[in-house]
mmCIF file of C-alpha atoms in Angstrom:
data_model
loop_
_atom_site.group_PDB
_atom_site.id
_atom_site.type_symbol
_atom_site.label_atom_id
_atom_site.label_comp_id
_atom_site.label_asym_id
_atom_site.label_seq_id
_atom_site.Cartn_x
_atom_site.Cartn_y
_atom_site.Cartn_z
ATOM 1 C CA MET A 1 35.321 -44.734 -13.120
ATOM 2 C CA SER A 2 34.368 -48.380 -13.449
ATOM 3 C CA PHE A 3 31.650 -47.301 -15.897
ATOM 4 C CA GLY A 4 34.348 -45.747 -18.130
ATOM 5 C CA ARG A 5 36.389 -48.950 -18.106
ATOM 6 C CA ALA A 6 33.320 -51.064 -18.952
ATOM 7 C CA SER A 7 32.444 -48.678 -21.792
ATOM 8 C CA ARG A 8 35.981 -48.908 -23.189
ATOM 9 C CA ARG A 9 35.853 -52.706 -22.957
ATOM 10 C CA ARG A 10 32.491 -52.761 -24.745
ATOM 11 C CA PHE A 11 33.803 -50.416 -27.453
ATOM 12 C CA THR A 12 36.920 -52.579 -27.950
ATOM 13 C CA LEU A 13 34.781 -55.709 -28.235
ATOM 14 C CA LEU A 14 32.489 -54.024 -30.770
ATOM 15 C CA ALA A 15 35.481 -52.780 -32.795
ATOM 16 C CA ALA A 16 37.052 -56.263 -32.818
ATOM 17 C CA THR A 17 33.749 -57.795 -33.924
ATOM 18 C CA ALA A 18 33.435 -55.247 -36.734
ATOM 19 C CA VAL A 19 36.972 -55.985 -37.980
ATOM 20 C CA ALA A 20 36.337 -59.755 -37.895
ATOM 21 C CA GLY A 21 33.083 -59.262 -39.806
ATOM 22 C CA ALA A 22 34.800 -57.135 -42.450
ATOM 23 C CA LEU A 23 37.472 -59.800 -42.935
ATOM 24 C CA THR A 24 34.803 -62.468 -43.341
ATOM 25 C CA LEU A 25 32.951 -60.418 -45.936
ATOM 26 C CA SER A 26 36.088 -59.524 -47.883
ATOM 27 C CA ALA A 27 37.254 -63.138 -47.885
ATOM 28 C CA CYS A 28 34.212 -64.413 -49.788
ATOM 29 C CA SER A 29 34.517 -62.602 -53.077
ATOM 30 C CA GLY A 30 35.291 -63.270 -56.689
ATOM 31 C CA GLY A 31 37.960 -60.570 -56.922
ATOM 32 C CA ASN A 32 41.492 -61.297 -58.037
ATOM 33 C CA LYS A 33 43.601 -60.986 -54.921
ATOM 34 C CA ALA A 34 46.356 -63.399 -55.885
ATOM 35 C CA GLY A 35 49.766 -61.883 -55.677
ATOM 36 C CA GLY A 36 53.410 -62.542 -55.099
ATOM 37 C CA GLY A 37 56.119 -60.304 -53.885
ATOM 38 C CA GLY A 38 59.331 -60.499 -51.988
ATOM 39 C CA ASN A 39 61.270 -63.736 -52.282
ATOM 40 C CA THR A 40 58.366 -66.116 -52.919
ATOM 41 C CA ASN A 41 59.402 -68.006 -56.097
ATOM 42 C CA PHE A 42 55.851 -67.943 -57.457
ATOM 43 C CA ILE A 43 54.267 -65.954 -60.243
ATOM 44 C CA THR A 44 50.674 -64.871 -60.780
ATOM 45 C CA GLY A 45 49.223 -65.229 -64.249
ATOM 46 C CA SER A 46 46.609 -62.975 -65.820
ATOM 47 C CA GLY A 47 43.823 -65.363 -64.762
ATOM 48 C CA GLY A 48 44.670 -64.932 -61.086
ATOM 49 C CA VAL A 49 46.368 -68.342 -60.849
ATOM 50 C CA SER A 50 49.725 -68.334 -59.063
ATOM 51 C CA THR A 51 52.143 -71.122 -59.963
ATOM 52 C CA VAL A 52 55.508 -72.397 -58.765
ATOM 53 C CA ALA A 53 58.157 -74.017 -60.961
ATOM 54 C CA LYS A 54 58.620 -77.689 -60.113
ATOM 55 C CA GLY A 55 62.078 -77.208 -58.547
ATOM 56 C CA ASP A 56 60.928 -74.367 -56.273
ATOM 57 C CA ARG A 57 57.859 -75.978 -54.692
ATOM 58 C CA VAL A 58 57.448 -76.564 -50.970
ATOM 59 C CA ALA A 59 55.720 -79.493 -49.318
ATOM 60 C CA ALA A 60 52.030 -79.173 -48.532
ATOM 61 C CA PRO A 61 51.289 -79.263 -44.799
ATOM 62 C CA LYS A 62 49.931 -82.356 -43.088
ATOM 63 C CA LEU A 63 46.169 -82.102 -43.418
ATOM 64 C CA ASP A 64 44.163 -84.614 -41.465
ATOM 65 C CA GLY A 65 40.972 -84.536 -39.490
ATOM 66 C CA GLU A 66 37.343 -85.417 -39.863
ATOM 67 C CA GLY A 67 35.339 -85.423 -43.054
ATOM 68 C CA LEU A 68 31.845 -84.017 -43.411
ATOM 69 C CA ASP A 69 30.665 -87.622 -43.150
ATOM 70 C CA GLY A 70 32.240 -87.896 -39.669
ATOM 71 C CA LYS A 71 34.929 -90.349 -40.834
ATOM 72 C CA PRO A 72 38.695 -89.726 -40.607
ATOM 73 C CA LEU A 73 40.168 -87.950 -43.635
ATOM 74 C CA ASP A 74 43.898 -87.632 -44.346
ATOM 75 C CA LEU A 75 45.446 -85.889 -47.352
ATOM 76 C CA ALA A 76 48.443 -88.268 -47.104
ATOM 77 C CA ASP A 77 46.186 -91.047 -48.411
ATOM 78 C CA TYR A 78 46.260 -89.350 -51.837
ATOM 79 C CA ARG A 79 50.062 -89.073 -52.180
ATOM 80 C CA GLY A 80 51.044 -89.885 -55.754
ATOM 81 C CA LYS A 81 47.946 -88.165 -57.145
ATOM 82 C CA VAL A 82 47.419 -84.574 -58.190
ATOM 83 C CA VAL A 83 45.221 -83.151 -55.424
ATOM 84 C CA VAL A 84 42.872 -80.235 -56.061
ATOM 85 C CA LEU A 85 42.133 -78.751 -52.649
ATOM 86 C CA ASN A 86 39.164 -76.378 -52.592
ATOM 87 C CA VAL A 87 38.303 -74.205 -49.572
ATOM 88 C CA TRP A 88 34.567 -73.477 -49.473
ATOM 89 C CA GLY A 89 31.565 -72.645 -47.328
ATOM 90 C CA SER A 90 27.882 -73.245 -48.006
ATOM 91 C CA TRP A 91 27.182 -69.580 -47.154
ATOM 92 C CA CYS A 92 29.623 -68.260 -49.796
ATOM 93 C CA GLY A 93 28.110 -67.017 -53.090
ATOM 94 C CA PRO A 94 31.220 -67.562 -55.269
ATOM 95 C CA CYS A 95 31.513 -71.088 -53.802
ATOM 96 C CA ARG A 96 28.001 -71.826 -55.038
ATOM 97 C CA LEU A 97 28.940 -70.520 -58.495
ATOM 98 C CA GLU A 98 31.976 -72.782 -58.862
ATOM 99 C CA ALA A 99 30.694 -75.940 -57.119
ATOM 100 C CA LYS A 100 29.051 -77.532 -60.175
ATOM 101 C CA TYR A 101 32.234 -76.993 -62.210
ATOM 102 C CA PHE A 102 34.385 -78.625 -59.539
ATOM 103 C CA ALA A 103 31.977 -81.578 -59.387
ATOM 104 C CA GLN A 104 32.137 -81.901 -63.206
ATOM 105 C CA VAL A 105 35.939 -81.635 -63.524
ATOM 106 C CA SER A 106 36.510 -84.001 -60.601
ATOM 107 C CA LYS A 107 34.630 -86.694 -62.534
ATOM 108 C CA GLU A 108 36.379 -85.886 -65.827
ATOM 109 C CA THR A 109 39.883 -86.142 -64.324
ATOM 110 C CA ALA A 110 39.454 -89.059 -61.888
ATOM 111 C CA ASP A 111 41.011 -91.538 -64.327
ATOM 112 C CA GLN A 112 44.018 -89.215 -64.801
ATOM 113 C CA GLY A 113 45.169 -89.638 -61.210
ATOM 114 C CA VAL A 114 43.466 -86.515 -59.854
ATOM 115 C CA GLN A 115 41.751 -86.379 -56.470
ATOM 116 C CA PHE A 116 39.572 -83.451 -55.425
ATOM 117 C CA VAL A 117 39.284 -82.727 -51.698
ATOM 118 C CA GLY A 118 37.320 -79.911 -50.082
ATOM 119 C CA ILE A 119 37.919 -77.977 -46.896
ATOM 120 C CA ASN A 120 34.534 -76.831 -45.635
ATOM 121 C CA THR A 121 35.000 -73.854 -43.332
ATOM 122 C CA ARG A 122 32.906 -71.445 -41.273
ATOM 123 C CA ASP A 123 29.834 -73.653 -41.460
ATOM 124 C CA ALA A 124 28.694 -74.040 -37.856
ATOM 125 C CA GLN A 125 26.351 -76.885 -38.804
ATOM 126 C CA ARG A 126 27.403 -79.893 -40.856
ATOM 127 C CA ASP A 127 23.910 -80.209 -42.317
ATOM 128 C CA ALA A 128 24.266 -76.984 -44.318
ATOM 129 C CA ALA A 129 27.533 -78.227 -45.839
ATOM 130 C CA ILE A 130 26.189 -81.724 -46.537
ATOM 131 C CA ASN A 131 23.105 -80.265 -48.255
ATOM 132 C CA PHE A 132 25.355 -77.966 -50.310
ATOM 133 C CA GLU A 133 27.282 -80.994 -51.602
ATOM 134 C CA LYS A 134 24.045 -82.809 -52.475
ATOM 135 C CA ASP A 135 22.614 -79.751 -54.241
ATOM 136 C CA TYR A 136 25.695 -79.321 -56.455
ATOM 137 C CA GLY A 137 26.563 -82.995 -57.050
ATOM 138 C CA VAL A 138 29.844 -82.866 -55.131
ATOM 139 C CA GLU A 139 30.895 -86.469 -54.523
ATOM 140 C CA TYR A 140 34.515 -86.026 -53.425
ATOM 141 C CA PRO A 141 35.371 -85.836 -49.704
ATOM 142 C CA SER A 142 35.615 -82.616 -47.703
ATOM 143 C CA PHE A 143 37.241 -81.891 -44.381
ATOM 144 C CA TYR A 144 34.897 -80.345 -41.826
ATOM 145 C CA ASP A 145 36.911 -77.393 -40.521
ATOM 146 C CA PRO A 146 34.440 -74.902 -39.046
ATOM 147 C CA ILE A 147 37.050 -72.582 -37.484
ATOM 148 C CA GLY A 148 39.752 -72.804 -40.151
ATOM 149 C CA LYS A 149 42.442 -74.753 -38.281
ATOM 150 C CA LEU A 150 43.552 -76.646 -41.395
ATOM 151 C CA ILE A 151 43.982 -73.465 -43.428
ATOM 152 C CA LEU A 152 46.385 -72.148 -40.775
ATOM 153 C CA ARG A 153 48.686 -75.149 -41.317
ATOM 154 C CA PHE A 154 49.865 -73.742 -44.653
ATOM 155 C CA PRO A 155 53.238 -71.999 -44.276
ATOM 156 C CA LYS A 156 53.286 -68.213 -44.665
ATOM 157 C CA GLY A 157 54.992 -67.003 -47.815
ATOM 158 C CA THR A 158 53.747 -69.991 -49.817
ATOM 159 C CA LEU A 159 50.718 -70.449 -52.009
ATOM 160 C CA ASN A 160 48.435 -70.725 -49.003
ATOM 161 C CA PRO A 161 44.653 -70.334 -49.195
ATOM 162 C CA GLN A 162 43.843 -66.815 -47.996
ATOM 163 C CA ALA A 163 40.237 -66.372 -49.065
ATOM 164 C CA ILE A 164 37.020 -68.293 -49.481
ATOM 165 C CA PRO A 165 36.887 -69.738 -52.059
ATOM 166 C CA SER A 166 40.535 -70.669 -52.608
ATOM 167 C CA THR A 167 41.902 -73.550 -54.621
ATOM 168 C CA VAL A 168 45.353 -75.065 -54.131
ATOM 169 C CA VAL A 169 46.798 -77.746 -56.414
ATOM 170 C CA ILE A 170 49.253 -80.208 -54.896
ATOM 171 C CA ASP A 171 51.474 -82.187 -57.255
ATOM 172 C CA ARG A 172 52.127 -85.938 -57.184
ATOM 173 C CA ASP A 173 55.117 -85.390 -54.890
ATOM 174 C CA GLY A 174 52.943 -83.691 -52.265
ATOM 175 C CA LYS A 175 54.185 -80.178 -53.072
ATOM 176 C CA ILE A 176 52.163 -77.004 -53.605
ATOM 177 C CA ALA A 177 52.128 -76.225 -57.331
ATOM 178 C CA ALA A 178 49.376 -73.633 -57.914
ATOM 179 C CA ARG A 179 46.758 -71.508 -56.191
ATOM 180 C CA THR A 180 43.911 -69.169 -56.963
ATOM 181 C CA LEU A 181 41.907 -66.977 -54.593
ATOM 182 C CA GLN A 182 38.828 -66.672 -56.772
ATOM 183 C CA ALA A 183 35.967 -68.772 -58.078
ATOM 184 C CA LEU A 184 36.691 -70.772 -61.232
ATOM 185 C CA ASP A 185 34.574 -72.184 -64.034
ATOM 186 C CA ALA A 186 35.385 -75.542 -65.664
ATOM 187 C CA ASP A 187 37.701 -74.077 -68.339
ATOM 188 C CA GLU A 188 39.665 -71.986 -65.825
ATOM 189 C CA LEU A 189 39.981 -74.976 -63.513
ATOM 190 C CA ARG A 190 41.293 -77.174 -66.341
ATOM 191 C CA LYS A 191 43.831 -74.490 -67.332
ATOM 192 C CA MET A 192 45.054 -74.528 -63.738
ATOM 193 C CA ILE A 193 45.343 -78.282 -63.270
ATOM 194 C CA ASP A 194 46.106 -79.680 -66.741
ATOM 195 C CA PRO A 195 49.797 -78.608 -66.746
ATOM 196 C CA ILE A 196 50.273 -80.315 -63.375
ATOM 197 C CA ILE A 197 48.495 -83.461 -64.589
ATOM 198 C CA ALA A 198 50.871 -83.498 -67.595
ATOM 199 C CA GLU A 199 54.007 -83.444 -65.415
ATOM 200 C CA LYS A 200 56.005 -86.667 -65.291
#
């Protein structure tokens, strides 16, 4: 009888591991999964970018912790700037595809009051993430968030990051303005952030 219970426990553990693995694999993709529905006040454009009208935006959560460099990092330090928040992992193929574009656009928009910040997630070792940034010329700071605690701070029903990669744009008032759940090239990224940069 105890053998049956142990077998059931082992089967349950294996099933849970399989489900977690499937979620991890489905999260890192270039597919368009952005969507609204219900009473969300946001719309999804044809490019997979969801946006919220200025009057309907909600505040971004408090995001603070440790950067990849081991120093404290706090999103509140960038209040008054447009913040482009990119969730990435060094192991993620679409993240590798978009990284050079994010590095390029971050430099192009720095003098327009734009701050890029990364959230590195699911990298068990910092070295892999640090080498990724060096390889792709990423010079802006990234939170080190190996188990995804920061991502969980985003309120449900908002433009929260739900995949890897995800990009969320926070306006100068600290409110969530746009999101995409897919990799972007430089042109797509500019189409996403330029209207928010232009806001007064």
